[in-house]
XYZ file of C-alpha atoms in Angstrom:
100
model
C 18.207 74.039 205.658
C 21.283 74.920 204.020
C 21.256 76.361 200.590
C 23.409 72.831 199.224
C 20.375 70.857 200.744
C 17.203 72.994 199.598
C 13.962 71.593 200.333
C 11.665 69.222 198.072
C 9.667 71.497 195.464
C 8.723 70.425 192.241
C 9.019 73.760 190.521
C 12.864 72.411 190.736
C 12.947 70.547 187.671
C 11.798 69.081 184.296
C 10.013 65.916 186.195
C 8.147 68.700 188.130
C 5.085 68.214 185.839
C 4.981 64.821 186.442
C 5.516 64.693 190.154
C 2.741 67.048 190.767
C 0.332 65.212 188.887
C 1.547 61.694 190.167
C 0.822 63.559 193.947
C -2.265 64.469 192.765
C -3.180 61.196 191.717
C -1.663 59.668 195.368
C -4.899 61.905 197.117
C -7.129 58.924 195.636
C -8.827 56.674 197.480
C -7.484 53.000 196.799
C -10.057 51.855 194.867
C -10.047 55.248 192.492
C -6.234 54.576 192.263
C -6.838 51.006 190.851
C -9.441 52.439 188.427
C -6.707 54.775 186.795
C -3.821 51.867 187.387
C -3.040 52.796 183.694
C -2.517 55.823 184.240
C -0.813 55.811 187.311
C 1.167 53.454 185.695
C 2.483 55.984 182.761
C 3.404 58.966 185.236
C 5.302 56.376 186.970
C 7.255 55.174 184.253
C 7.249 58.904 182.663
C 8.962 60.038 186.215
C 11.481 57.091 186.117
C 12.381 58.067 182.672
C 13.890 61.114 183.914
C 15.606 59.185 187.053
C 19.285 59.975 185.942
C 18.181 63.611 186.502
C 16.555 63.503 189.868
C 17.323 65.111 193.166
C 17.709 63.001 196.155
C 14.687 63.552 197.258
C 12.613 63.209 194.330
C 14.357 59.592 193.681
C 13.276 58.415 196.781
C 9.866 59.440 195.466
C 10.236 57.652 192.170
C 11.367 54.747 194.498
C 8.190 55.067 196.591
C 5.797 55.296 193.503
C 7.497 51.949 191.812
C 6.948 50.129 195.128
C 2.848 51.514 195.375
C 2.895 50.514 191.607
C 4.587 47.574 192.554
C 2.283 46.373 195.345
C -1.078 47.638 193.231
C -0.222 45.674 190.587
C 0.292 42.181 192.715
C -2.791 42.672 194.688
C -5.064 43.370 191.427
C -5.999 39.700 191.046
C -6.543 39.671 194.720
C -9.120 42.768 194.352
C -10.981 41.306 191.566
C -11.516 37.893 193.322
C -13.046 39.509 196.341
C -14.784 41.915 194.128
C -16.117 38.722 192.441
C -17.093 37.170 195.461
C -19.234 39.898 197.101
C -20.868 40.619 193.456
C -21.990 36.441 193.813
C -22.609 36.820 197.038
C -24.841 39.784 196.388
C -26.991 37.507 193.397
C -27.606 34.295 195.760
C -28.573 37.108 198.818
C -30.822 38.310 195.870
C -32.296 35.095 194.490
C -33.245 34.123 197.838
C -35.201 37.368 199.123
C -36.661 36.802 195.697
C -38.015 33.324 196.495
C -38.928 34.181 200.045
């Protein structure tokens, strides 16, 4: 790579801190990610806050992160329902080994 274009390390600037822990947070597993949403959520908008400062490469992370936040956020109400659903199916499975 040529000194102009030096590869992505987040020791190269003040989002750094943030981008490290946002990656750190991306090793979740989905649901683990949903449980911290919130805090996702605030490194995301923390990172974006510095976006006028960014190198190439670490906007197109920022522009990754927005869509994952993006797409986590819209499919909440879908998680919940089928969370709701296999917690009722779960209490009629268990009310009827009950009255077997």
């Amino acid at each position: 790579m040529s000194p102009k274009n030096p590869p992505f390390e987040c020791g190269q600037s003040p989002a750094s801190p943030v981008i490290k822990r946002l990656r750190r947070m991306l090793t979740l597993i989905t649901e683990d990610l949903m449980d911290d949403f919130g805090e996702f959520s605030e490194f995301v908008k923390e990172l974006n806050d510095y976006c006028w400062r960014l190198t190439k490469e670490e906007k197109r992370f920022l522009d990754s992160v927005l869509r994952l936040e993006k797409e986590l956020k819209d499919s909440a109400s879908f998680v919940i329902a089928v969370e709701n659903v296999k917690e009722c199916h779960a209490e009629v499975t268990e009310a009827v080994d009950s009255q077997i």
